[in-house]
Short mmCIF file of C-alpha atoms and ligand atoms in Angstrom, two decimals:
data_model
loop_
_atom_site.label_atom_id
_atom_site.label_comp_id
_atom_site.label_asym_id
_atom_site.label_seq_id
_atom_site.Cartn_x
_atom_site.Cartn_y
_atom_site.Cartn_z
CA UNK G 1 115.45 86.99 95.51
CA UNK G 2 112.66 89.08 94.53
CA UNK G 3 113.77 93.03 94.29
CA UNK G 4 111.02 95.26 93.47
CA UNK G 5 108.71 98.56 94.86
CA UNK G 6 105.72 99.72 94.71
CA UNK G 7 105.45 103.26 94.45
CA UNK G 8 102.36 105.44 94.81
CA UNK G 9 101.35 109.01 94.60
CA UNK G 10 103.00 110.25 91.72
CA UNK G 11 106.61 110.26 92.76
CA UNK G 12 108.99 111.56 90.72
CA UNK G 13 110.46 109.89 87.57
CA UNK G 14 114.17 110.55 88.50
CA UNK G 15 113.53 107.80 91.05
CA UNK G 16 113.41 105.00 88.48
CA UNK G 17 117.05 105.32 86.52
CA UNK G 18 119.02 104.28 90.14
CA UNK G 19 116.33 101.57 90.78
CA UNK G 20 116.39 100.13 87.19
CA UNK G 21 119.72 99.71 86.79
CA UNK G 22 119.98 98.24 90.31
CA UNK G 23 118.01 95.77 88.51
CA UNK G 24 114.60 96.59 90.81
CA UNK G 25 111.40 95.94 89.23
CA UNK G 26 108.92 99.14 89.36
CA UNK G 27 105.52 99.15 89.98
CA UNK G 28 103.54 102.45 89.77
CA UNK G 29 99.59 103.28 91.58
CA UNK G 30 98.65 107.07 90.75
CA UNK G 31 97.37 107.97 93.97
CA UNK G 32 97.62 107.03 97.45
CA UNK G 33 95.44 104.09 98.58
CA UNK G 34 93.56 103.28 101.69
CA UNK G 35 94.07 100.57 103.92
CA UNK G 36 92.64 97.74 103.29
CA UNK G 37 93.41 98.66 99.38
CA UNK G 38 97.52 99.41 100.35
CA UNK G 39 97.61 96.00 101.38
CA UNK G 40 96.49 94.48 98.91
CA UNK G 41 98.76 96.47 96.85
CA UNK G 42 102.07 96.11 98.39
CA UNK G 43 101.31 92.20 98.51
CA UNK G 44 104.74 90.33 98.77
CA UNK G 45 106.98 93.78 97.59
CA UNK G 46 109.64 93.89 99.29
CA UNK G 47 110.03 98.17 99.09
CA UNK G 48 107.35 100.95 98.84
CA UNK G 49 107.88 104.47 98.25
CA UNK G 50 105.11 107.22 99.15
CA UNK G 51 105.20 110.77 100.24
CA UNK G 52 103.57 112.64 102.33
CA UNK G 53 99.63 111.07 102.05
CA UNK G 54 100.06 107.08 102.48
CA UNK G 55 99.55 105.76 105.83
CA UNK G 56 101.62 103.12 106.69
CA UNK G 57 100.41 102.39 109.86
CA UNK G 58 100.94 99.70 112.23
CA UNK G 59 98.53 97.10 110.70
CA UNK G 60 99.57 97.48 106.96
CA UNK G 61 103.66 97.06 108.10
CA UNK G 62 102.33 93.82 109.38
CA UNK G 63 100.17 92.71 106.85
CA UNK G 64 103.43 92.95 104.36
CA UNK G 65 105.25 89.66 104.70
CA UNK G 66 107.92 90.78 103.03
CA UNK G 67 108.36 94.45 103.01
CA UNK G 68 112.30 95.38 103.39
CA UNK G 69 111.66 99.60 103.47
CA UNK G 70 109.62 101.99 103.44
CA UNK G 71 110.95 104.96 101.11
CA UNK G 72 109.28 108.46 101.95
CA UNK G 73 110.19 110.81 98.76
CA UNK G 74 109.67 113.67 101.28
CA UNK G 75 110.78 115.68 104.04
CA UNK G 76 108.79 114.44 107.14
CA UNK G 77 108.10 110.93 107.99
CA UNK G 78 105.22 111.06 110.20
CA UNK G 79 103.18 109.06 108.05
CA UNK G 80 104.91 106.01 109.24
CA UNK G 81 104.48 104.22 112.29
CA UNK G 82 108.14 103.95 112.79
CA UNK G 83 108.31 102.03 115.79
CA UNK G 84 106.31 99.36 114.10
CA UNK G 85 108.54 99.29 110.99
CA UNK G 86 111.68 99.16 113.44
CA UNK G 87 110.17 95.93 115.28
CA UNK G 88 110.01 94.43 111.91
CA UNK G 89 113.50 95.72 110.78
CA UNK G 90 112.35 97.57 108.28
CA UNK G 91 114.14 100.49 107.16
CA UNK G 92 112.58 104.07 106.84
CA UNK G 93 114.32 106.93 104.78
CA UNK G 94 113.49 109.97 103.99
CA UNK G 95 114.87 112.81 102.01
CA UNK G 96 115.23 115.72 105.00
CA UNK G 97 117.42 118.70 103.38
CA UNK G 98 117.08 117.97 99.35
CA UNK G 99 114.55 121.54 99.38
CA UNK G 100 116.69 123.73 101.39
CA UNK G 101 117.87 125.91 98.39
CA UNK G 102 113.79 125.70 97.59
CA UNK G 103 112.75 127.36 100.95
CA UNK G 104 115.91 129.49 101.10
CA UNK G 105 115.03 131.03 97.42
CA UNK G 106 111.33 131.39 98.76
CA UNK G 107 112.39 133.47 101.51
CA UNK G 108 114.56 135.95 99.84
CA UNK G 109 111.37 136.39 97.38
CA UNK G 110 109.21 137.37 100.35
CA UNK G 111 112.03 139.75 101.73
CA UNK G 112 112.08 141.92 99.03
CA UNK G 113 108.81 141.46 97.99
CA UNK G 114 107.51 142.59 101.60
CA UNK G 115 110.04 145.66 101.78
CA UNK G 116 108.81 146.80 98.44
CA UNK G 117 105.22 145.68 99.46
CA UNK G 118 104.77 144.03 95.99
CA UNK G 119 102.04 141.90 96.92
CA UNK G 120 99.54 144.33 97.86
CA UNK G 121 100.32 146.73 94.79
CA UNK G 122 99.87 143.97 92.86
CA UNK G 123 96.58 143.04 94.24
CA UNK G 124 95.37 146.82 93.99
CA UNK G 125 96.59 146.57 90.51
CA UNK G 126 94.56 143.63 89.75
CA UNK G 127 91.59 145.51 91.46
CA UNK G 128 91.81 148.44 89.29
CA UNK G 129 94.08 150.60 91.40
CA UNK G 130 97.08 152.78 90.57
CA UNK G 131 99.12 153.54 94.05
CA UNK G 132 102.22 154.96 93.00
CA UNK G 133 104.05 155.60 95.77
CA UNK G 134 106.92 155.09 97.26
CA UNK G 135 105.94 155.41 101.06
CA UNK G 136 106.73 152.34 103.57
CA UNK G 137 108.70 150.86 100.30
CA UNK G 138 112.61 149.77 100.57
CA UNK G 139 115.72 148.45 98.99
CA UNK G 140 117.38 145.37 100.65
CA UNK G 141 120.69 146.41 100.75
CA UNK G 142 121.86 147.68 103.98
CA UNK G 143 118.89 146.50 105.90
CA UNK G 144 119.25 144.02 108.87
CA UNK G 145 118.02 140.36 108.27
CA UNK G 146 117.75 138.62 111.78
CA UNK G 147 118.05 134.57 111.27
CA UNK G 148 116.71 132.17 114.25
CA UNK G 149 118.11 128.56 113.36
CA UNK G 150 121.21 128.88 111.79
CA UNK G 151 121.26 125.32 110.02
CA UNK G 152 120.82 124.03 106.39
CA UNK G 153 117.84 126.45 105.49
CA UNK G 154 118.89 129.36 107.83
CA UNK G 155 122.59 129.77 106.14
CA UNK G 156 121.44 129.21 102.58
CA UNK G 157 119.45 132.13 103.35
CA UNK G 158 122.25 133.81 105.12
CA UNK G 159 124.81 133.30 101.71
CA UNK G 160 121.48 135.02 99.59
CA UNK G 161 121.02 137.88 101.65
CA UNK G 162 124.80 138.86 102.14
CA UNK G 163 124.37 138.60 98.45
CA UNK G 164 121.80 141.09 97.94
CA UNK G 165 123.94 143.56 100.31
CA UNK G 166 121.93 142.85 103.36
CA UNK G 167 123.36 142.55 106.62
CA UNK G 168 123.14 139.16 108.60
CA UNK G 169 122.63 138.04 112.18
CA UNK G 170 121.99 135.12 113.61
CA UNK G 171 120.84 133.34 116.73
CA UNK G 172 120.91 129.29 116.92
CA UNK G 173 121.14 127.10 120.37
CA UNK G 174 124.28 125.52 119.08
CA UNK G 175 127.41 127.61 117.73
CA UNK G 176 127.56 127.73 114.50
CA UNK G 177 129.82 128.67 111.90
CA UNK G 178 128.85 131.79 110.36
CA UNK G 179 128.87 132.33 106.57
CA UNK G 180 130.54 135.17 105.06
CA UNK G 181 130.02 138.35 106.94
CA UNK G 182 127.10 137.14 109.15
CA UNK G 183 127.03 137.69 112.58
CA UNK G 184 126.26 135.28 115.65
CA UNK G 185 124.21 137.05 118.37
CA UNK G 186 123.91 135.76 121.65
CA UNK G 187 120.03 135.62 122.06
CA UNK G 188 116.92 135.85 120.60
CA UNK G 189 115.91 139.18 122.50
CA UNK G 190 119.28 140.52 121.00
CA UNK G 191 118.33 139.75 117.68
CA UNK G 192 114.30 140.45 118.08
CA UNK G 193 115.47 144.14 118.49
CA UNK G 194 117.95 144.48 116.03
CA UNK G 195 116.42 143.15 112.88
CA UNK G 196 114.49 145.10 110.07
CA UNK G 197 113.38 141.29 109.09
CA UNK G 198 113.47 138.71 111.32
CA UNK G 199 113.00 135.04 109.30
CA UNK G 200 112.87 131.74 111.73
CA UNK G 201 113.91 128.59 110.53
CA UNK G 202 113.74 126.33 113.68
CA UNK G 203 112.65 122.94 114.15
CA UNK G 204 109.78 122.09 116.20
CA UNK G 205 110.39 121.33 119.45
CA UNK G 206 109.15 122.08 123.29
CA UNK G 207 111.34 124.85 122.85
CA UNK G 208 110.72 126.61 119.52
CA UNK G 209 106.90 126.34 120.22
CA UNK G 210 105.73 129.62 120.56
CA UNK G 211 108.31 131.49 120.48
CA UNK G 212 107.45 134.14 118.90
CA UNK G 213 104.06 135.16 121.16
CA UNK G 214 103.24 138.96 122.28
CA UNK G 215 106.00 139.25 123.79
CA UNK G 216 108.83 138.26 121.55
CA UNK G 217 106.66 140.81 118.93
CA UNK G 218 106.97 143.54 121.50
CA UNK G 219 111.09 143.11 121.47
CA UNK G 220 111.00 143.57 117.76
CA UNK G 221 111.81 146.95 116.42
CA UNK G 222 108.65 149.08 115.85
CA UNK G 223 107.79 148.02 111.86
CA UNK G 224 109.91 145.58 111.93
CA UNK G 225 108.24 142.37 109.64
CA UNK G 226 108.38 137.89 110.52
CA UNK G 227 108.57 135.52 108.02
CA UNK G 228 107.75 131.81 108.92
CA UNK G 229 108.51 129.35 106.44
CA UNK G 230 109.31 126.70 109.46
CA UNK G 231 106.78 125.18 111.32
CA UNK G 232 103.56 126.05 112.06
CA UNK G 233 103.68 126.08 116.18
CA UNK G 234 106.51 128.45 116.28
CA UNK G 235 104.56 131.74 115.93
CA UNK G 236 101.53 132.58 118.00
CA UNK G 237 98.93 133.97 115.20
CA UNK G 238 96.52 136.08 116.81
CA UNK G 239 99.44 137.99 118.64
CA UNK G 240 101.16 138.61 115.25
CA UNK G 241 97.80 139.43 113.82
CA UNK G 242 97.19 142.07 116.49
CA UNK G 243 100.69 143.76 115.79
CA UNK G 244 100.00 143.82 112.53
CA UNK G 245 96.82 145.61 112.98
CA UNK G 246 98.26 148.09 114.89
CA UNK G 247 101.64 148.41 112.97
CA UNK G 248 103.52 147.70 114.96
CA UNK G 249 104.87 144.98 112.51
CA UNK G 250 105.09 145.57 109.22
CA UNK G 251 104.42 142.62 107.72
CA UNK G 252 104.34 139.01 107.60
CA UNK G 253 105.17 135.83 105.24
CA UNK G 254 103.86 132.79 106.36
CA UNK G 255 104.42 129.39 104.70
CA UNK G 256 103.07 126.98 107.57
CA UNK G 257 100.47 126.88 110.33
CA UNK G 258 99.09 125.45 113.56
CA UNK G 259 96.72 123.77 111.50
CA UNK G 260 96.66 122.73 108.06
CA UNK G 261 93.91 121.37 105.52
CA UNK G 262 94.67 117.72 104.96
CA UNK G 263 93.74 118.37 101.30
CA UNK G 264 93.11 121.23 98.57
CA UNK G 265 89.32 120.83 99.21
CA UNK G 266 89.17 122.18 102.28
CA UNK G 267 88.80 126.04 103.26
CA UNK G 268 91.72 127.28 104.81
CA UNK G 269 91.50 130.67 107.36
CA UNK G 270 93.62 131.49 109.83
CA UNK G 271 93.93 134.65 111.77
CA UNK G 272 95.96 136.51 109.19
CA UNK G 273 93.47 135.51 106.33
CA UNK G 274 92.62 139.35 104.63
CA UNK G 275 94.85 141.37 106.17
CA UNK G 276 97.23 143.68 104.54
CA UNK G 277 100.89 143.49 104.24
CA UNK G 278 100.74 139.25 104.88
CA UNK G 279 102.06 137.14 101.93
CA UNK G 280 99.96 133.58 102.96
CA UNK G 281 101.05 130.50 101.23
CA UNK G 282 99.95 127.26 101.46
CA UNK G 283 103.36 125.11 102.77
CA UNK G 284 105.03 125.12 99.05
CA UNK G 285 108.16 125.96 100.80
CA UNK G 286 109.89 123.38 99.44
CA UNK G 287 108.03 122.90 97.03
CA UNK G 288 109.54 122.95 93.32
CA UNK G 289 110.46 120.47 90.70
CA UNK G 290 114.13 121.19 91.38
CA UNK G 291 113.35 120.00 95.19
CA UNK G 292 111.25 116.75 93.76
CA UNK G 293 114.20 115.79 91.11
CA UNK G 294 116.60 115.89 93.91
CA UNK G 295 114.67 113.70 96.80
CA UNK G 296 113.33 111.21 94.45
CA UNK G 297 117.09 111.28 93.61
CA UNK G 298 118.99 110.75 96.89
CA UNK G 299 115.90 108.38 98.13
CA UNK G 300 116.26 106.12 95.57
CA UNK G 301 120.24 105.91 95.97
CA UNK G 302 119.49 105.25 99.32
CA UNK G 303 117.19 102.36 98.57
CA UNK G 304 119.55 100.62 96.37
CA UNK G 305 122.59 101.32 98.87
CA UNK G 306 119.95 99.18 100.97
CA UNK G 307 119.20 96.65 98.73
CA UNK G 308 122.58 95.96 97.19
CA UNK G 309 124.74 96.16 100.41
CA UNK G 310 122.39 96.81 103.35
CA UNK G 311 123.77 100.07 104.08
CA UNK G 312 121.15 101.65 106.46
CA UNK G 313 123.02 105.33 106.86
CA UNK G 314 120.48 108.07 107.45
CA UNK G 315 117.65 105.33 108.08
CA UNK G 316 115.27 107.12 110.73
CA UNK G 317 114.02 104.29 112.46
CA UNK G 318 116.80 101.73 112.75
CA UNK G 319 120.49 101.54 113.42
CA UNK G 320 123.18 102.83 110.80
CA UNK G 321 125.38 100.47 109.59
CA UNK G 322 127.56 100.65 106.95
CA UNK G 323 130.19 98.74 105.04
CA UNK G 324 131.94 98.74 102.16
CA UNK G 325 131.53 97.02 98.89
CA UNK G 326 131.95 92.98 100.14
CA UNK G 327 134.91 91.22 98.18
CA UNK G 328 134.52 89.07 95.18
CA UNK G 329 133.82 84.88 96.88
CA UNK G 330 131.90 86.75 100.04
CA UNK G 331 128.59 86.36 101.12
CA UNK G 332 127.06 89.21 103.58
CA UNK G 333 124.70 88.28 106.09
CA UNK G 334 122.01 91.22 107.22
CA UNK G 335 120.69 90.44 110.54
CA UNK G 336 118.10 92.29 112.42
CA UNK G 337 118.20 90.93 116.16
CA UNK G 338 116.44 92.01 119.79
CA UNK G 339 119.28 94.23 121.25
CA UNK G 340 119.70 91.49 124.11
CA UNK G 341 123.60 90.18 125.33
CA UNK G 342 124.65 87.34 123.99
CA UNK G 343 123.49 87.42 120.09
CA UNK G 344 126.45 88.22 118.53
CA UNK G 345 128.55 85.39 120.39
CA UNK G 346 126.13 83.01 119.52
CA UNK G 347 126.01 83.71 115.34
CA UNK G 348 129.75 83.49 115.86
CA UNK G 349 129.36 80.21 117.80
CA UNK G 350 127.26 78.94 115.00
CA UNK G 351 129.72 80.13 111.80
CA UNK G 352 133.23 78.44 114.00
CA UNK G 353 131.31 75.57 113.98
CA UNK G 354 130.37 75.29 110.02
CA UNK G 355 133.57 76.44 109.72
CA UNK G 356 132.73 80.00 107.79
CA UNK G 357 135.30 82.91 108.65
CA UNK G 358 134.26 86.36 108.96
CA UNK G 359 136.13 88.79 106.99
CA UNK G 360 134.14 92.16 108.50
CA UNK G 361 131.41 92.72 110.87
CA UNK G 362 129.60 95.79 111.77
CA UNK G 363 127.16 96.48 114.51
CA UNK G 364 124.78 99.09 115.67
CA UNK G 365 122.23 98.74 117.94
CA UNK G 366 119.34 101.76 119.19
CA UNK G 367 116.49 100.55 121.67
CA UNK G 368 115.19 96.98 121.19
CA UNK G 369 116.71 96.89 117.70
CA UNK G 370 120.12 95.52 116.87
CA UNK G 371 121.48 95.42 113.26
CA UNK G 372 124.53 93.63 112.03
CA UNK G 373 126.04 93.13 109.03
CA UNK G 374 128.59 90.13 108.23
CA UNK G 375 131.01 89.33 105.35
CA UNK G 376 131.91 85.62 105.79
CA UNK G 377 133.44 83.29 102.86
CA UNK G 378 130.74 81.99 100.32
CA UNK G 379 128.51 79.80 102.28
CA UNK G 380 128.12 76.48 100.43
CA UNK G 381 124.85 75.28 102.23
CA UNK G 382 121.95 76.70 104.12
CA UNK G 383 123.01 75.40 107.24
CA UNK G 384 124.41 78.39 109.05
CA UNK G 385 121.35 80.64 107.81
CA UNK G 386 119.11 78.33 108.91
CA UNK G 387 120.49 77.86 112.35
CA UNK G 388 120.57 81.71 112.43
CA UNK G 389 117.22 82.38 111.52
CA UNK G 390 115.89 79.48 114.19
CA UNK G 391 117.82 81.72 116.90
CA UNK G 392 115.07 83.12 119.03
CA UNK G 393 116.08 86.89 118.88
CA UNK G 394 116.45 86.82 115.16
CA UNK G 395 113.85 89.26 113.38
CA UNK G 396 114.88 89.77 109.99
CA UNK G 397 117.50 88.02 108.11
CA UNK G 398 118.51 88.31 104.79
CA UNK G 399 121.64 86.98 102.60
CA UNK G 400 123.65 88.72 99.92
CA UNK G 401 125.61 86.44 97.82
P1 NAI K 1 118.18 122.19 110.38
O1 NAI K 1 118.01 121.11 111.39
O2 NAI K 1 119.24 122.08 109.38
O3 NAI K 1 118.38 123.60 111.17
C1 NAI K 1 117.64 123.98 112.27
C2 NAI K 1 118.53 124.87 113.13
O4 NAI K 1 117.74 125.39 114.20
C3 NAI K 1 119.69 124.10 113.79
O5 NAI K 1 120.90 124.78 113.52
C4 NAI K 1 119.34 124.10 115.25
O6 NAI K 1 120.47 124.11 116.10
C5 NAI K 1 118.55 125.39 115.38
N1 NAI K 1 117.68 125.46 116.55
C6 NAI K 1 116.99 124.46 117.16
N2 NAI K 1 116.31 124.94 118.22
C7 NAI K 1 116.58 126.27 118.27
C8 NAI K 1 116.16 127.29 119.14
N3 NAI K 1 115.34 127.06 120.18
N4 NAI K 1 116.63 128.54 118.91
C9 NAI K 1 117.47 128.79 117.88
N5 NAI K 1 117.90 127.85 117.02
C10 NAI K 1 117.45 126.60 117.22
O7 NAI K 1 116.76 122.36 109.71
P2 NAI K 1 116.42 123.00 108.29
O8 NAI K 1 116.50 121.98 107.23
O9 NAI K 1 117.20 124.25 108.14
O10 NAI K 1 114.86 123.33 108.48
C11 NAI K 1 114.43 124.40 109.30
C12 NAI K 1 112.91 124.38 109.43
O11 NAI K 1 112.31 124.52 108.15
C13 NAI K 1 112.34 123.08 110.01
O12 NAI K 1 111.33 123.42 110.93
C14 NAI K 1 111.71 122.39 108.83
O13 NAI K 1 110.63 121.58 109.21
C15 NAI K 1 111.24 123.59 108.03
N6 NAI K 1 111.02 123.32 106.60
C16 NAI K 1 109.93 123.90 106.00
C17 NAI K 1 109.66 123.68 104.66
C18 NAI K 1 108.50 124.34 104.00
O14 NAI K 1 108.01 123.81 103.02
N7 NAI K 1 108.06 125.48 104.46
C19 NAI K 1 110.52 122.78 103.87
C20 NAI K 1 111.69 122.32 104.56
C21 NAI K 1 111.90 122.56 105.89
#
């Protein structure tokens, strides 16, 4: 059985240790590749790892006859038709919370940096100017950091800033334990008004876009400053701009916005772009070698988890099923069926008859995708895989012996 990946656009060399020794040939492309060229590429590999940049639309997870997963060394997975890879059974993981500590660090940095408004001495500085002063400039500790979205980012950056003497509140949908000293606060206008820093680290959803517009800036103390290392939808610009101008915030970090460049060559301006007291960065985040080492890390464990036992935990796109190691004389049958009644009596139909006992089963189904996996004793012939893989609802099948 042929084991090996393609991957493209530079991904990190602490992927390759877990896949070598998994005994998973690797095959590297610098950049990313466009269509017509990614087929061709990915020819009869059975895994491909990308990040952010490869499209692996529709057409190209057809065009790979035998493509087992796709492997995004990232955060987001919107690069990948999903639903297409699903009808295939093809497995999609991603890497969701390896940069948490990354974005967490980042945003402590930008506290302090925008109490102490270190950005625009230093740019004054650079331009020849000496402003001592120590108007508009403060210490952390003491001051009230507001958190919306309590979750992986949210209460690193709650542990950090209890650290630094700060005190914490919070405001998330669902209750949430609260670290150290922290504080839980019943809603958002609450914590708007109480906050000398209010950071947001929401998903995006119908709900969290816009959320902070005009009016959620009016509810913040007068001075008060917003730091958006989240998602780009969650913070109406030009109202945040306006406050700004006016000072009635005072002052902004912002990681991520309604519209990004697609790549370094284009111009980037938003409606913050030369105004004072903003730190603007361009969606680094997350972004650090520590964050890389880690993904390309966990991805490729989860790839070989995959590969060696079918394990499909934290898979976006299909359903998770896992088992433990199979026993020494077992054979374990993956099988990717239509979710339709009636499968599952029929593979068990066909293994009575051969005469093949099961010794574990497992199966999940989501949508039009079921996913099973079978130990059974050592099959001795191709019969029962054939007979499987002739049943009309079968999609992918695949035997580890
Ligand atoms: P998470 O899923 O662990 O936490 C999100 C929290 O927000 C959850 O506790 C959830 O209950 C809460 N939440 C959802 N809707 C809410 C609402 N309407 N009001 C209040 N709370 C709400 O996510 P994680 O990993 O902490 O990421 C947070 C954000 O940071 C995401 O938007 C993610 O895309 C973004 N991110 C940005 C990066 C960057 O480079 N700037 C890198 C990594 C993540």
């Amino acid at each position: 059985m042929k084991r090996d990946i393609l991957l493209l656009e530079n991904i990190h060399v602490e992927a390759e240790p877990a896949l070598k020794d998994a005994g998973i040939k690797i095959r590297r492309e610098g950049g990313t590749l466009e269509e017509q060229a990614l087929v061709d590429a990915i020819g009869a590999s059975s895994m491909i790892g990308i990040r952010s940049r490869t499209q692996m639309t529709e057409s190209v997870i057809q065009a790979a006859p035998n493509l087992e997963a796709i492997a995004c060394f990232c955060i987001g997975t919107n690069q990948v038709d999903l639903k297409a890879a699903a009808s295939k059974g093809v497995a999609v993981f991603n890497s969701p919370f390896c940069n948490t500590r990354s974005v967490a660090e980042m945003t402590i940095a930008e506290i302090i940096g925008l109490q102490r408004g270190l950005f625009d001495k230093n740019s004054a500085m650079h331009r020849g100017q000496w402003d001592k002063s120590a108007v508009d400039s403060h210490e952390v500790r003491g001051r009230t950091l507001g958190i919306v979205g309590y979750g992986h980012i949210g209460s690193q950056v709650s542990v950090l800033a209890e650290a630094l003497g700060m005190r914490v509140i919070y405001f998330d949908i669902v209750p949430k334990m609260a670290m150290g000293n922290a504080r839980s606060v019943d809603s958002l206008k609450k914590l708007l008004s109480e906050s000398d820093v209010v950071t947001l680290h929401v998903p995006e959803t119908a709900e969290t876009r816009n959320m902070i517009d005009a009016a959620a800036i009016k509810r913040m103390k007068h001075g008060a400053m917003l730091i958006n290392n989240s998602r780009g939808s969650i913070v109406d610009l030009d109202a945040l701009a306006e406050a700004l101008q006016d000072g009635r915030i005072g002052g902004a970090a912002v990681d991520v916005y309604p519209t990004e460049p697609r790549s370094g060559k284009d111009e980037f301006q938003c409606a913050l772009s030369g105004l004072p007291s903003v730190i603007m960065t361009p969606h680094i985040g997350g972004s650090t070698e520590e964050a890389q080492i880690a993904i390309a890390r966990e991805v490729s464990m989860k790839l070989v988890g995959f590969q060696d036992r079918g394990t499909t935990t934290s898979a976006v796109n299909i359903p998770e099923v896992e088992l433990p190691h199979r026993r020494e004389g077992q054979d374990r049958i993956l099988h990717f069926h239509h979710n339709v009644p009636g499968v599952l009596s029929k593979m068990h139909g066909i293994l009575a008859e051969g005469r093949v006992n099961i010794h574990a089963e497992y199966l999940q189904s989501t949508g039009d995708l079921s996913y099973v996996i079978l130990d059974v004793d050592h099959l001795q012939d191709g019969t029962v895989l054939d007979r499987f893989a002739d049943m009309d609802e079968t999609i992918r099948l695949k035997l580890l012996s």
